[in-house]
Coordinates of C-alpha atoms and ligand atoms in Angstrom, one line a residue:
M96 CA 13.7 -73.2 19.7
P97 CA 11.0 -73.0 17.6
T98 CA 7.7 -75.0 17.4
L99 CA 8.0 -78.3 15.1
V100 CA 4.6 -78.6 13.5
A101 CA 3.6 -82.8 12.4
P102 CA 0.9 -83.4 10.6
S103 CA -0.8 -86.8 11.1
I104 CA -1.9 -88.3 6.8
L105 CA -4.0 -90.9 9.1
S106 CA -6.4 -87.4 8.5
A107 CA -5.7 -87.0 4.9
D108 CA -6.3 -89.0 1.4
F109 CA -4.8 -91.8 0.5
G110 CA -5.7 -91.4 -2.8
R111 CA -4.3 -88.6 -3.2
L112 CA -1.0 -89.0 -0.8
N113 CA 1.5 -86.7 -3.0
E114 CA -0.9 -83.9 -3.4
E115 CA -1.7 -84.1 0.3
I116 CA 1.2 -84.1 1.3
T117 CA 2.5 -80.9 -1.3
S118 CA -0.2 -78.9 0.9
I119 CA 2.0 -79.9 3.9
Q120 CA 5.2 -78.7 2.5
S121 CA 5.1 -75.8 5.2
A122 CA 5.3 -77.9 8.5
D123 CA 8.4 -79.9 10.2
W124 CA 8.2 -83.2 9.9
I125 CA 5.1 -85.6 8.7
H126 CA 3.5 -87.7 11.2
V127 CA 2.6 -91.4 10.0
D128 CA -0.1 -93.1 12.1
V129 CA 1.0 -97.1 11.8
M130 CA -1.3 -99.4 13.5
D131 CA -2.0 -103.3 13.0
G132 CA -5.7 -103.8 14.8
R133 CA -4.3 -105.6 17.9
F134 CA -2.7 -102.8 19.4
V135 CA -4.5 -100.7 19.0
P136 CA -8.5 -101.4 18.1
N137 CA -7.4 -99.8 13.8
I138 CA -5.7 -101.0 11.0
T139 CA -3.4 -98.4 8.7
I140 CA -0.2 -98.2 7.0
G141 CA 2.6 -100.8 6.5
P142 CA 5.9 -99.6 5.3
L143 CA 4.5 -99.7 1.6
I144 CA 2.9 -96.6 2.5
V145 CA 5.6 -94.5 4.4
E146 CA 8.1 -95.3 1.3
A147 CA 5.7 -93.6 -0.9
A148 CA 5.2 -90.9 1.7
R149 CA 8.7 -91.1 1.7
R150 CA 9.0 -90.4 -2.4
A151 CA 6.3 -87.7 -2.0
S152 CA 8.5 -86.1 0.4
Q153 CA 11.4 -86.2 -1.5
A154 CA 9.6 -85.1 -4.1
L155 CA 9.1 -81.5 -2.2
A156 CA 11.9 -78.5 -2.9
A157 CA 13.2 -79.5 0.7
P158 CA 12.0 -82.5 2.1
L159 CA 10.3 -83.1 5.7
P160 CA 11.3 -86.3 8.1
L161 CA 9.0 -88.8 8.3
D162 CA 7.9 -89.2 12.0
V163 CA 7.0 -93.2 12.2
H164 CA 4.3 -94.0 15.0
L165 CA 4.2 -97.9 15.2
M166 CA 0.6 -98.6 17.4
I167 CA 2.0 -102.2 17.2
V168 CA 3.3 -105.6 19.0
E169 CA 5.8 -106.1 18.7
P170 CA 7.3 -103.6 17.1
D171 CA 10.9 -105.0 16.5
R172 CA 9.4 -107.6 14.4
Y173 CA 9.2 -105.0 12.0
L174 CA 12.0 -101.9 12.4
A175 CA 14.3 -102.4 10.3
D176 CA 11.5 -102.9 7.3
F177 CA 10.0 -99.1 8.3
R178 CA 13.7 -97.5 8.6
K179 CA 14.3 -98.9 5.6
A180 CA 10.7 -97.6 4.0
G181 CA 12.0 -94.3 5.2
A182 CA 11.1 -93.4 8.9
D183 CA 13.1 -90.7 10.3
V184 CA 11.9 -91.0 13.9
L185 CA 10.7 -94.2 14.7
T186 CA 8.5 -94.8 17.4
V187 CA 7.3 -96.9 20.0
H188 CA 5.2 -97.7 22.4
A189 CA 6.5 -98.3 25.9
E190 CA 3.5 -100.1 26.5
A191 CA 4.2 -103.2 23.4
C192 CA 7.5 -103.2 24.3
V193 CA 8.7 -105.6 26.8
H194 CA 12.3 -105.1 26.6
L195 CA 12.3 -101.4 26.1
D196 CA 16.0 -100.6 26.5
R197 CA 17.0 -103.3 23.7
T198 CA 14.2 -101.7 21.8
V199 CA 15.5 -98.0 22.0
Q200 CA 19.5 -99.6 21.3
Y201 CA 18.2 -101.3 18.1
L202 CA 16.5 -98.0 17.1
H203 CA 19.5 -96.4 17.3
Q204 CA 21.6 -99.3 15.5
L205 CA 19.3 -98.8 12.7
G206 CA 20.1 -95.1 13.0
A207 CA 17.2 -93.4 13.0
K208 CA 16.3 -91.0 15.5
A209 CA 14.1 -92.9 18.8
G210 CA 11.3 -92.7 20.0
V211 CA 8.8 -93.6 22.6
S212 CA 5.3 -93.0 23.7
L213 CA 3.3 -93.6 25.9
N214 CA -0.6 -93.8 26.1
P215 CA -2.0 -91.4 29.0
H216 CA -2.7 -93.6 31.9
T217 CA 0.7 -94.7 31.7
P218 CA 2.8 -93.0 33.8
E219 CA 6.3 -90.6 32.8
N220 CA 8.8 -93.0 35.5
V221 CA 8.3 -96.0 33.2
L222 CA 10.9 -94.0 31.5
D223 CA 13.2 -93.2 34.1
Y224 CA 16.3 -95.3 33.1
V225 CA 15.6 -95.0 29.4
L226 CA 15.3 -91.5 29.4
D227 CA 18.8 -90.8 28.7
E228 CA 18.7 -92.6 25.3
L229 CA 15.8 -90.9 23.6
D230 CA 15.5 -88.6 20.8
V231 CA 11.9 -88.3 21.3
V232 CA 8.9 -88.9 24.0
L233 CA 5.6 -88.9 22.6
C234 CA 3.3 -87.9 24.6
M235 CA -0.3 -88.9 23.6
T236 CA -3.2 -86.8 24.5
V237 CA -6.0 -89.3 23.2
N238 CA -6.5 -93.4 23.7
P239 CA -4.3 -94.1 20.4
G240 CA -6.6 -95.4 17.6
F241 CA -8.7 -92.9 15.8
G242 CA -8.1 -89.3 14.2
G243 CA -10.1 -86.3 15.6
Q244 CA -11.2 -87.3 19.3
S245 CA -11.0 -84.8 22.0
L246 CA -7.8 -84.5 23.7
I247 CA -7.5 -85.7 27.8
E248 CA -7.0 -82.8 30.1
R249 CA -5.6 -85.4 32.4
V250 CA -2.4 -85.6 30.5
F251 CA -1.1 -81.8 31.0
P252 CA 0.3 -82.7 34.4
K253 CA 2.6 -85.3 32.4
I254 CA 3.5 -82.9 29.7
E255 CA 5.2 -81.0 32.0
K256 CA 7.1 -83.8 34.7
I257 CA 8.3 -85.6 31.3
R258 CA 9.4 -82.1 30.2
R259 CA 10.7 -80.8 33.8
E260 CA 13.1 -84.1 34.4
I261 CA 14.3 -83.8 30.2
E262 CA 15.9 -80.5 31.6
R263 CA 17.1 -80.9 34.8
R264 CA 18.9 -83.8 33.6
G265 CA 20.6 -81.8 30.3
L266 CA 19.2 -84.0 27.7
K267 CA 18.1 -83.1 24.1
T268 CA 14.7 -84.7 24.2
L269 CA 11.9 -83.6 22.5
V270 CA 8.6 -83.9 23.7
E271 CA 6.4 -84.5 21.4
V272 CA 2.5 -84.5 22.0
D273 CA -0.2 -86.2 19.5
G274 CA -4.5 -86.1 20.1
G275 CA -7.0 -83.1 19.7
V276 CA -4.2 -80.9 19.4
K277 CA -5.9 -77.8 17.5
P278 CA -4.7 -73.8 16.6
D279 CA -6.6 -72.7 19.6
N280 CA -5.6 -75.0 22.2
A281 CA -1.6 -75.7 21.1
R282 CA -0.3 -73.0 24.0
R283 CA -1.4 -74.6 26.2
F284 CA 0.7 -78.0 25.3
R285 CA 3.3 -75.5 24.5
D286 CA 3.5 -74.2 27.7
A287 CA 3.2 -77.1 29.3
G288 CA 6.3 -78.1 27.4
A289 CA 5.7 -79.7 24.3
H290 CA 8.5 -79.0 21.2
V291 CA 6.3 -80.8 18.6
M292 CA 2.8 -81.1 17.6
V293 CA 0.9 -84.1 15.8
A294 CA -2.3 -82.3 14.3
G295 CA -4.3 -84.5 12.3
S296 CA -7.7 -83.3 11.8
A297 CA -6.9 -80.4 12.8
V298 CA -4.5 -79.3 9.5
F299 CA -5.7 -81.4 6.8
G300 CA -9.4 -80.8 7.6
A301 CA -8.5 -77.1 7.3
K302 CA -9.4 -75.1 3.9
D303 CA -6.3 -73.7 4.5
R304 CA -4.1 -76.2 5.5
A305 CA -0.5 -73.8 5.8
G306 CA -2.7 -71.6 7.8
A307 CA -3.2 -74.1 10.2
I308 CA 0.3 -75.5 10.4
T309 CA 1.3 -71.7 11.1
A310 CA -1.6 -70.6 13.6
I311 CA -0.6 -74.6 15.6
R312 CA 3.4 -73.4 15.4
E313 CA 3.0 -69.5 16.8
A314 CA 0.4 -70.3 19.3
Ligands
LIG604 C1 -4.2 -91.2 17.8 C2 -2.5 -90.6 16.1 C3 -3.0 -89.3 16.1 C4 -4.2 -89.2 15.4 C5 -4.1 -87.7 15.9 O1 -4.0 -92.4 17.4 O2 -1.6 -91.2 16.7 O3 -1.4 -89.0 15.3 O4 -3.7 -89.5 13.8 O5 -5.7 -87.3 14.9 P1 -5.9 -85.6 15.6 O6 -4.8 -84.5 15.3 O7 -7.2 -86.0 14.6 O8 -6.3 -85.6 17.0
LIG605 ZN1 0.5 -90.5 16.2

């Protein structure tokens, strides 16, 4: 399967969201980073902006799915709102869910693709008993909270382990990586097993955004 590229609008200019989304229309997914100032030390966006991003995406010749990454505590309280706002993939953090299995079931009930994210230090085996139910495993390769950080090398073996386990079980679950992905290291992420590459600063900071997307996809 070809690598999917998911530019993170965290690095976009929110005053020009429509143009910013149009500028990345050659991507595969639109990644939306939701932060609450509690799970992570930063506050970003809520369902209203997700709705605006959905409208911008629907105005494209080929609308892109919204990949909403919730870095928030007690995500269950807001899942229906984000789904209603237009999230196609909804990803919660394992560390933020006391009853992760219940949360994943709820995501399915809402008709969303169910994603679970792991912080860099969180071992992959927390997913052992829920992996079969997941559409996406999002492997953080920086400590979540900010764009533009450099990747934590120590996470590569974990990406490999997750991909191997998905294949061993014969699942269709996608492995997504998030943090510090650039055209010049995308190949390493792909070789480690990533199907989906999130890239914020590497895409929105590039003069040629379509070129950056292609470079990451084809690395
Ligand atoms: C980090 C976010 C990322 C971030 C990636 O907390 O989850 O999606 O925007 O940004 P870059 O690609 O700049 O590392
Ligand atoms: Zn993210």
